[in-house]
């Protein structure tokens, strides 16, 4: 990043930290990820509002990205699976915290542009795949952590099957007209869940587009 971008990313992290409690690892990840490279409008790059990226998809507010990343507890994890790559910003942030990030995008144009963008920016530990996110990434499973960047009424069983025991899955879960960030922990006895916060995401859809 150039100096101006670096200062703006640091201020963004500071703004987020002034609203919610975040760990040093999440703060540093936000502060060192070039936000403007992932949004369509550089003018609005550091806004806390979500932004349209085409294909009826949106890049989440950086505040929401911070909340989701914090909920995932991915510091030092070997591998993380993301469902819904979008522009690649959430994957880029996670790549600063976990060793490897596998990200699935069902819209081919978004998957292609995200893959190119992440490679050009030097995020060599992020792997992007054009596929149906609801079926996961079986060949690279099991995963320490799984994050859904899209809302679902219920988490597909295939994703729980690809989560390691004691692993964490974070998803926006739609309940009636509301969505809630929900953290799941896979234990030997089953799946435990905890509702953390409200949110607003595009829906998880099956198939490719």
Short mmCIF file of N, CA and C in Angstrom, two decimals, residues 45-171:
data_model
loop_
_atom_site.label_atom_id
_atom_site.label_comp_id
_atom_site.label_asym_id
_atom_site.label_seq_id
_atom_site.Cartn_x
_atom_site.Cartn_y
_atom_site.Cartn_z
N UNK A 45 -14.60 4.31 -0.49
CA UNK A 45 -13.89 3.11 -0.04
C UNK A 45 -13.88 2.95 1.48
N UNK A 46 -13.82 4.07 2.20
CA UNK A 46 -13.66 3.99 3.65
C UNK A 46 -14.94 4.33 4.40
N UNK A 47 -16.04 4.31 3.67
CA UNK A 47 -17.34 4.46 4.30
C UNK A 47 -17.69 3.18 5.05
N UNK A 48 -18.49 3.31 6.10
CA UNK A 48 -18.95 2.12 6.83
C UNK A 48 -20.21 1.52 6.22
N UNK A 49 -20.62 2.04 5.07
CA UNK A 49 -21.79 1.51 4.38
C UNK A 49 -21.40 0.37 3.44
N UNK A 50 -22.28 -0.63 3.24
CA UNK A 50 -22.01 -1.65 2.22
C UNK A 50 -22.10 -1.01 0.84
N UNK A 51 -21.44 -1.65 -0.16
CA UNK A 51 -21.44 -1.09 -1.51
C UNK A 51 -21.72 -2.17 -2.54
N UNK A 52 -22.46 -1.81 -3.58
CA UNK A 52 -22.76 -2.73 -4.65
C UNK A 52 -21.50 -3.03 -5.47
N UNK A 53 -21.31 -4.32 -5.80
CA UNK A 53 -20.17 -4.70 -6.64
C UNK A 53 -20.65 -5.40 -7.92
N UNK A 54 -21.95 -5.27 -8.24
CA UNK A 54 -22.49 -5.87 -9.46
C UNK A 54 -22.99 -7.28 -9.20
N UNK A 55 -23.78 -7.78 -10.18
CA UNK A 55 -24.32 -9.13 -10.05
C UNK A 55 -25.27 -9.28 -8.88
N UNK A 56 -25.91 -8.18 -8.48
CA UNK A 56 -26.81 -8.16 -7.32
C UNK A 56 -26.08 -8.55 -6.03
N UNK A 57 -24.77 -8.29 -6.00
CA UNK A 57 -23.95 -8.61 -4.83
C UNK A 57 -23.40 -7.32 -4.21
N UNK A 58 -23.04 -7.42 -2.95
CA UNK A 58 -22.56 -6.25 -2.21
C UNK A 58 -21.30 -6.61 -1.45
N UNK A 59 -20.41 -5.64 -1.29
CA UNK A 59 -19.29 -5.79 -0.38
C UNK A 59 -19.77 -5.27 0.97
N UNK A 60 -19.59 -6.08 1.99
CA UNK A 60 -20.10 -5.73 3.31
C UNK A 60 -19.42 -4.48 3.86
N UNK A 61 -20.11 -3.83 4.78
CA UNK A 61 -19.50 -2.75 5.53
C UNK A 61 -18.23 -3.28 6.21
N UNK A 62 -17.16 -2.49 6.25
CA UNK A 62 -15.96 -2.94 6.97
C UNK A 62 -16.23 -3.20 8.45
N UNK A 63 -17.25 -2.54 9.00
CA UNK A 63 -17.64 -2.81 10.38
C UNK A 63 -18.18 -4.24 10.50
N UNK A 64 -19.00 -4.65 9.53
CA UNK A 64 -19.54 -6.00 9.53
C UNK A 64 -18.44 -7.02 9.32
N UNK A 65 -17.50 -6.72 8.42
CA UNK A 65 -16.36 -7.61 8.19
C UNK A 65 -15.59 -7.82 9.49
N UNK A 66 -15.38 -6.74 10.23
CA UNK A 66 -14.68 -6.84 11.51
C UNK A 66 -15.46 -7.70 12.50
N UNK A 67 -16.77 -7.50 12.57
CA UNK A 67 -17.60 -8.30 13.47
C UNK A 67 -17.53 -9.78 13.13
N UNK A 68 -17.64 -10.10 11.85
CA UNK A 68 -17.61 -11.50 11.41
C UNK A 68 -16.25 -12.12 11.67
N UNK A 69 -15.19 -11.36 11.38
CA UNK A 69 -13.84 -11.86 11.58
C UNK A 69 -13.56 -12.10 13.05
N UNK A 70 -13.99 -11.19 13.89
CA UNK A 70 -13.81 -11.34 15.33
C UNK A 70 -14.57 -12.57 15.84
N UNK A 71 -15.77 -12.76 15.35
CA UNK A 71 -16.59 -13.89 15.78
C UNK A 71 -15.97 -15.23 15.40
N UNK A 72 -15.21 -15.24 14.31
CA UNK A 72 -14.64 -16.49 13.79
C UNK A 72 -13.49 -17.01 14.64
N UNK A 73 -12.80 -16.15 15.34
CA UNK A 73 -11.68 -16.55 16.20
C UNK A 73 -10.66 -17.37 15.40
N UNK A 74 -10.17 -16.79 14.31
CA UNK A 74 -9.34 -17.53 13.36
C UNK A 74 -7.84 -17.33 13.54
N UNK A 75 -7.43 -16.60 14.57
CA UNK A 75 -6.02 -16.31 14.76
C UNK A 75 -5.18 -17.60 14.79
N UNK A 76 -4.23 -17.71 13.86
CA UNK A 76 -3.31 -18.84 13.85
C UNK A 76 -3.88 -20.12 13.28
N UNK A 77 -5.12 -20.10 12.79
CA UNK A 77 -5.71 -21.32 12.22
C UNK A 77 -5.01 -21.70 10.92
N UNK A 78 -5.01 -22.98 10.63
CA UNK A 78 -4.35 -23.45 9.41
C UNK A 78 -5.17 -23.10 8.17
N UNK A 79 -6.48 -23.43 8.19
CA UNK A 79 -7.27 -23.19 6.98
C UNK A 79 -8.68 -22.70 7.32
N UNK A 80 -9.13 -21.76 6.51
CA UNK A 80 -10.46 -21.17 6.65
C UNK A 80 -11.18 -21.27 5.32
N UNK A 81 -12.44 -21.65 5.36
CA UNK A 81 -13.28 -21.67 4.16
C UNK A 81 -14.26 -20.51 4.23
N UNK A 82 -14.32 -19.72 3.15
CA UNK A 82 -15.31 -18.64 3.04
C UNK A 82 -16.29 -18.98 1.94
N UNK A 83 -17.57 -18.80 2.23
CA UNK A 83 -18.62 -18.98 1.23
C UNK A 83 -19.12 -17.60 0.84
N UNK A 84 -18.89 -17.22 -0.42
CA UNK A 84 -19.30 -15.90 -0.90
C UNK A 84 -18.13 -14.95 -0.97
N UNK A 85 -17.25 -15.13 -1.95
CA UNK A 85 -16.02 -14.35 -2.04
C UNK A 85 -16.28 -12.89 -2.37
N UNK A 86 -17.25 -12.64 -3.26
CA UNK A 86 -17.52 -11.27 -3.67
C UNK A 86 -16.29 -10.63 -4.31
N UNK A 87 -15.89 -9.48 -3.80
CA UNK A 87 -14.71 -8.79 -4.35
C UNK A 87 -13.41 -9.33 -3.75
N UNK A 88 -13.52 -10.12 -2.68
CA UNK A 88 -12.34 -10.71 -2.06
C UNK A 88 -11.87 -10.02 -0.79
N UNK A 89 -12.56 -8.97 -0.34
CA UNK A 89 -12.08 -8.20 0.81
C UNK A 89 -12.07 -9.02 2.11
N UNK A 90 -13.17 -9.73 2.38
CA UNK A 90 -13.21 -10.54 3.60
C UNK A 90 -12.11 -11.61 3.58
N UNK A 91 -11.90 -12.24 2.43
CA UNK A 91 -10.84 -13.25 2.30
C UNK A 91 -9.47 -12.63 2.55
N UNK A 92 -9.26 -11.42 2.02
CA UNK A 92 -7.98 -10.74 2.21
C UNK A 92 -7.73 -10.44 3.68
N UNK A 93 -8.75 -9.97 4.39
CA UNK A 93 -8.61 -9.70 5.82
C UNK A 93 -8.29 -10.99 6.57
N UNK A 94 -9.00 -12.05 6.25
CA UNK A 94 -8.77 -13.34 6.92
C UNK A 94 -7.37 -13.87 6.64
N UNK A 95 -6.83 -13.58 5.47
CA UNK A 95 -5.51 -14.09 5.10
C UNK A 95 -4.41 -13.50 5.96
N UNK A 96 -4.70 -12.38 6.63
CA UNK A 96 -3.72 -11.77 7.54
C UNK A 96 -3.75 -12.44 8.91
N UNK A 97 -4.75 -13.29 9.13
CA UNK A 97 -4.97 -13.90 10.45
C UNK A 97 -4.75 -15.40 10.42
N UNK A 98 -5.22 -16.06 9.36
CA UNK A 98 -5.08 -17.51 9.21
C UNK A 98 -4.01 -17.83 8.17
N UNK A 99 -3.52 -19.05 8.17
CA UNK A 99 -2.45 -19.43 7.24
C UNK A 99 -2.95 -19.54 5.80
N UNK A 100 -4.15 -20.12 5.62
CA UNK A 100 -4.68 -20.29 4.26
C UNK A 100 -6.17 -20.00 4.27
N UNK A 101 -6.64 -19.36 3.18
CA UNK A 101 -8.06 -19.06 3.04
C UNK A 101 -8.55 -19.62 1.71
N UNK A 102 -9.60 -20.41 1.77
CA UNK A 102 -10.24 -20.97 0.58
C UNK A 102 -11.59 -20.28 0.42
N UNK A 103 -11.80 -19.60 -0.70
CA UNK A 103 -13.01 -18.79 -0.86
C UNK A 103 -13.77 -19.21 -2.11
N UNK A 104 -15.06 -19.45 -1.96
CA UNK A 104 -15.92 -19.89 -3.07
C UNK A 104 -16.86 -18.77 -3.48
N UNK A 105 -16.99 -18.56 -4.79
CA UNK A 105 -17.91 -17.57 -5.33
C UNK A 105 -18.72 -18.23 -6.45
N UNK A 106 -20.05 -18.09 -6.38
CA UNK A 106 -20.93 -18.75 -7.36
C UNK A 106 -21.12 -17.95 -8.64
N UNK A 107 -20.72 -16.67 -8.66
CA UNK A 107 -20.84 -15.85 -9.86
C UNK A 107 -19.48 -15.80 -10.53
N UNK A 108 -19.40 -16.33 -11.74
CA UNK A 108 -18.12 -16.54 -12.39
C UNK A 108 -17.32 -15.25 -12.57
N UNK A 109 -17.99 -14.17 -12.98
CA UNK A 109 -17.27 -12.91 -13.22
C UNK A 109 -16.65 -12.37 -11.93
N UNK A 110 -17.36 -12.50 -10.81
CA UNK A 110 -16.83 -12.04 -9.53
C UNK A 110 -15.68 -12.93 -9.07
N UNK A 111 -15.82 -14.24 -9.26
CA UNK A 111 -14.74 -15.16 -8.88
C UNK A 111 -13.47 -14.86 -9.65
N UNK A 112 -13.63 -14.63 -10.95
CA UNK A 112 -12.48 -14.37 -11.81
C UNK A 112 -11.78 -13.07 -11.43
N UNK A 113 -12.57 -12.01 -11.21
CA UNK A 113 -11.97 -10.72 -10.88
C UNK A 113 -11.34 -10.74 -9.48
N UNK A 114 -11.97 -11.44 -8.54
CA UNK A 114 -11.41 -11.54 -7.19
C UNK A 114 -10.09 -12.29 -7.21
N UNK A 115 -10.05 -13.37 -7.98
CA UNK A 115 -8.81 -14.16 -8.07
C UNK A 115 -7.67 -13.31 -8.64
N UNK A 116 -7.96 -12.56 -9.69
CA UNK A 116 -6.95 -11.70 -10.30
C UNK A 116 -6.51 -10.60 -9.35
N UNK A 117 -7.47 -9.97 -8.69
CA UNK A 117 -7.19 -8.87 -7.77
C UNK A 117 -6.30 -9.34 -6.61
N UNK A 118 -6.66 -10.45 -6.01
CA UNK A 118 -5.91 -10.96 -4.87
C UNK A 118 -4.49 -11.36 -5.26
N UNK A 119 -4.35 -11.92 -6.45
CA UNK A 119 -3.01 -12.30 -6.93
C UNK A 119 -2.15 -11.06 -7.16
N UNK A 120 -2.75 -10.05 -7.80
CA UNK A 120 -2.00 -8.82 -8.09
C UNK A 120 -1.56 -8.11 -6.81
N UNK A 121 -2.38 -8.24 -5.76
CA UNK A 121 -2.08 -7.57 -4.49
C UNK A 121 -1.15 -8.40 -3.60
N UNK A 122 -0.81 -9.61 -4.05
CA UNK A 122 0.13 -10.43 -3.31
C UNK A 122 -0.46 -11.28 -2.21
N UNK A 123 -1.78 -11.53 -2.27
CA UNK A 123 -2.41 -12.40 -1.28
C UNK A 123 -2.28 -13.85 -1.76
N UNK A 124 -1.09 -14.39 -1.60
CA UNK A 124 -0.78 -15.69 -2.17
C UNK A 124 -1.30 -16.86 -1.36
N UNK A 125 -1.85 -16.59 -0.18
CA UNK A 125 -2.42 -17.66 0.63
C UNK A 125 -3.94 -17.70 0.56
N UNK A 126 -4.50 -17.02 -0.45
CA UNK A 126 -5.95 -17.06 -0.70
C UNK A 126 -6.20 -17.82 -2.00
N UNK A 127 -7.11 -18.79 -1.94
CA UNK A 127 -7.43 -19.61 -3.11
C UNK A 127 -8.92 -19.44 -3.42
N UNK A 128 -9.22 -18.97 -4.63
CA UNK A 128 -10.60 -18.67 -5.01
C UNK A 128 -11.10 -19.71 -6.00
N UNK A 129 -12.32 -20.14 -5.80
CA UNK A 129 -12.92 -21.17 -6.66
C UNK A 129 -14.31 -20.73 -7.10
N UNK A 130 -14.61 -20.89 -8.39
CA UNK A 130 -15.95 -20.64 -8.92
C UNK A 130 -16.77 -21.91 -8.74
N UNK A 131 -17.75 -21.86 -7.85
CA UNK A 131 -18.53 -23.07 -7.57
C UNK A 131 -19.74 -22.72 -6.72
N UNK A 132 -20.54 -23.72 -6.44
CA UNK A 132 -21.71 -23.61 -5.58
C UNK A 132 -21.23 -23.68 -4.13
N UNK A 133 -21.32 -22.58 -3.42
CA UNK A 133 -20.81 -22.53 -2.06
C UNK A 133 -21.52 -23.45 -1.09
N UNK A 134 -22.75 -23.79 -1.37
CA UNK A 134 -23.51 -24.61 -0.43
C UNK A 134 -22.96 -26.02 -0.30
N UNK A 135 -22.12 -26.43 -1.26
CA UNK A 135 -21.55 -27.78 -1.18
C UNK A 135 -20.13 -27.76 -0.61
N UNK A 136 -19.61 -26.57 -0.36
CA UNK A 136 -18.30 -26.45 0.26
C UNK A 136 -17.16 -26.77 -0.70
N UNK A 137 -16.02 -27.14 -0.11
CA UNK A 137 -14.79 -27.40 -0.88
C UNK A 137 -14.22 -28.70 -0.31
N UNK A 138 -14.81 -29.81 -0.68
CA UNK A 138 -14.53 -31.10 -0.03
C UNK A 138 -13.07 -31.51 -0.15
N UNK A 139 -12.43 -31.22 -1.30
CA UNK A 139 -11.07 -31.69 -1.53
C UNK A 139 -10.05 -31.02 -0.60
N UNK A 140 -10.41 -29.88 -0.02
CA UNK A 140 -9.51 -29.17 0.89
C UNK A 140 -9.97 -29.27 2.34
N UNK A 141 -11.05 -29.97 2.59
CA UNK A 141 -11.58 -30.16 3.94
C UNK A 141 -10.75 -31.21 4.68
N UNK A 142 -10.83 -31.25 6.02
CA UNK A 142 -11.68 -30.44 6.89
C UNK A 142 -11.05 -29.08 7.19
N UNK A 143 -11.90 -28.13 7.59
CA UNK A 143 -11.47 -26.77 7.86
C UNK A 143 -11.53 -26.45 9.34
N UNK A 144 -10.57 -25.63 9.78
CA UNK A 144 -10.59 -25.15 11.17
C UNK A 144 -11.74 -24.17 11.38
N UNK A 145 -11.99 -23.35 10.37
CA UNK A 145 -13.02 -22.33 10.46
C UNK A 145 -13.76 -22.23 9.12
N UNK A 146 -15.06 -21.91 9.20
CA UNK A 146 -15.87 -21.66 8.01
C UNK A 146 -16.67 -20.39 8.27
N UNK A 147 -16.70 -19.51 7.27
CA UNK A 147 -17.46 -18.27 7.39
C UNK A 147 -18.35 -18.11 6.17
N UNK A 148 -19.59 -17.74 6.38
CA UNK A 148 -20.51 -17.47 5.29
C UNK A 148 -20.68 -15.96 5.15
N UNK A 149 -20.37 -15.45 3.97
CA UNK A 149 -20.56 -14.03 3.69
C UNK A 149 -21.87 -13.83 2.94
N UNK A 150 -22.86 -14.63 3.29
CA UNK A 150 -24.20 -14.58 2.70
C UNK A 150 -25.16 -15.23 3.70
N UNK A 151 -26.39 -14.79 3.70
CA UNK A 151 -27.36 -15.23 4.71
C UNK A 151 -28.07 -16.51 4.30
N UNK A 152 -28.37 -17.31 5.30
CA UNK A 152 -29.06 -18.57 5.06
C UNK A 152 -30.06 -18.83 6.18
N UNK A 153 -31.16 -19.50 5.85
CA UNK A 153 -32.13 -19.85 6.89
C UNK A 153 -31.58 -20.98 7.76
N UNK A 154 -30.75 -21.83 7.16
CA UNK A 154 -30.09 -22.89 7.90
C UNK A 154 -28.77 -23.22 7.20
N UNK A 155 -27.76 -23.52 7.95
CA UNK A 155 -26.45 -23.82 7.39
C UNK A 155 -26.50 -25.19 6.72
N UNK A 156 -26.06 -25.30 5.45
CA UNK A 156 -26.06 -26.60 4.78
C UNK A 156 -25.25 -27.64 5.56
N UNK A 157 -25.78 -28.85 5.65
CA UNK A 157 -25.11 -29.91 6.38
C UNK A 157 -23.72 -30.19 5.81
N UNK A 158 -23.56 -30.01 4.49
CA UNK A 158 -22.25 -30.27 3.86
C UNK A 158 -21.16 -29.41 4.48
N UNK A 159 -21.51 -28.20 4.92
CA UNK A 159 -20.51 -27.32 5.52
C UNK A 159 -20.14 -27.78 6.92
N UNK A 160 -21.13 -28.20 7.70
CA UNK A 160 -20.81 -28.75 9.01
C UNK A 160 -19.97 -30.02 8.88
N UNK A 161 -20.26 -30.82 7.85
CA UNK A 161 -19.49 -32.05 7.63
C UNK A 161 -18.02 -31.75 7.32
N UNK A 162 -17.75 -30.57 6.72
CA UNK A 162 -16.38 -30.20 6.35
C UNK A 162 -15.66 -29.38 7.43
N UNK A 163 -16.31 -29.22 8.57
CA UNK A 163 -15.72 -28.48 9.70
C UNK A 163 -15.08 -29.46 10.66
N UNK A 164 -13.86 -29.16 11.10
CA UNK A 164 -13.18 -30.02 12.06
C UNK A 164 -13.91 -30.02 13.40
N UNK A 165 -13.73 -31.07 14.16
CA UNK A 165 -14.24 -31.08 15.52
C UNK A 165 -13.56 -29.97 16.31
N UNK A 166 -14.33 -29.26 17.10
CA UNK A 166 -13.91 -28.06 17.84
C UNK A 166 -13.72 -26.86 16.91
N UNK A 167 -14.10 -27.02 15.64
CA UNK A 167 -14.03 -25.92 14.70
C UNK A 167 -15.19 -24.96 14.89
N UNK A 168 -15.04 -23.77 14.30
CA UNK A 168 -16.03 -22.70 14.44
C UNK A 168 -16.56 -22.32 13.07
N UNK A 169 -17.87 -22.17 12.96
CA UNK A 169 -18.52 -21.68 11.75
C UNK A 169 -19.33 -20.45 12.12
N UNK A 170 -19.17 -19.38 11.36
CA UNK A 170 -19.92 -18.15 11.59
C UNK A 170 -20.76 -17.85 10.36
N UNK A 171 -22.04 -17.59 10.57
CA UNK A 171 -22.94 -17.35 9.44
C UNK A 171 -24.00 -16.32 9.81
#
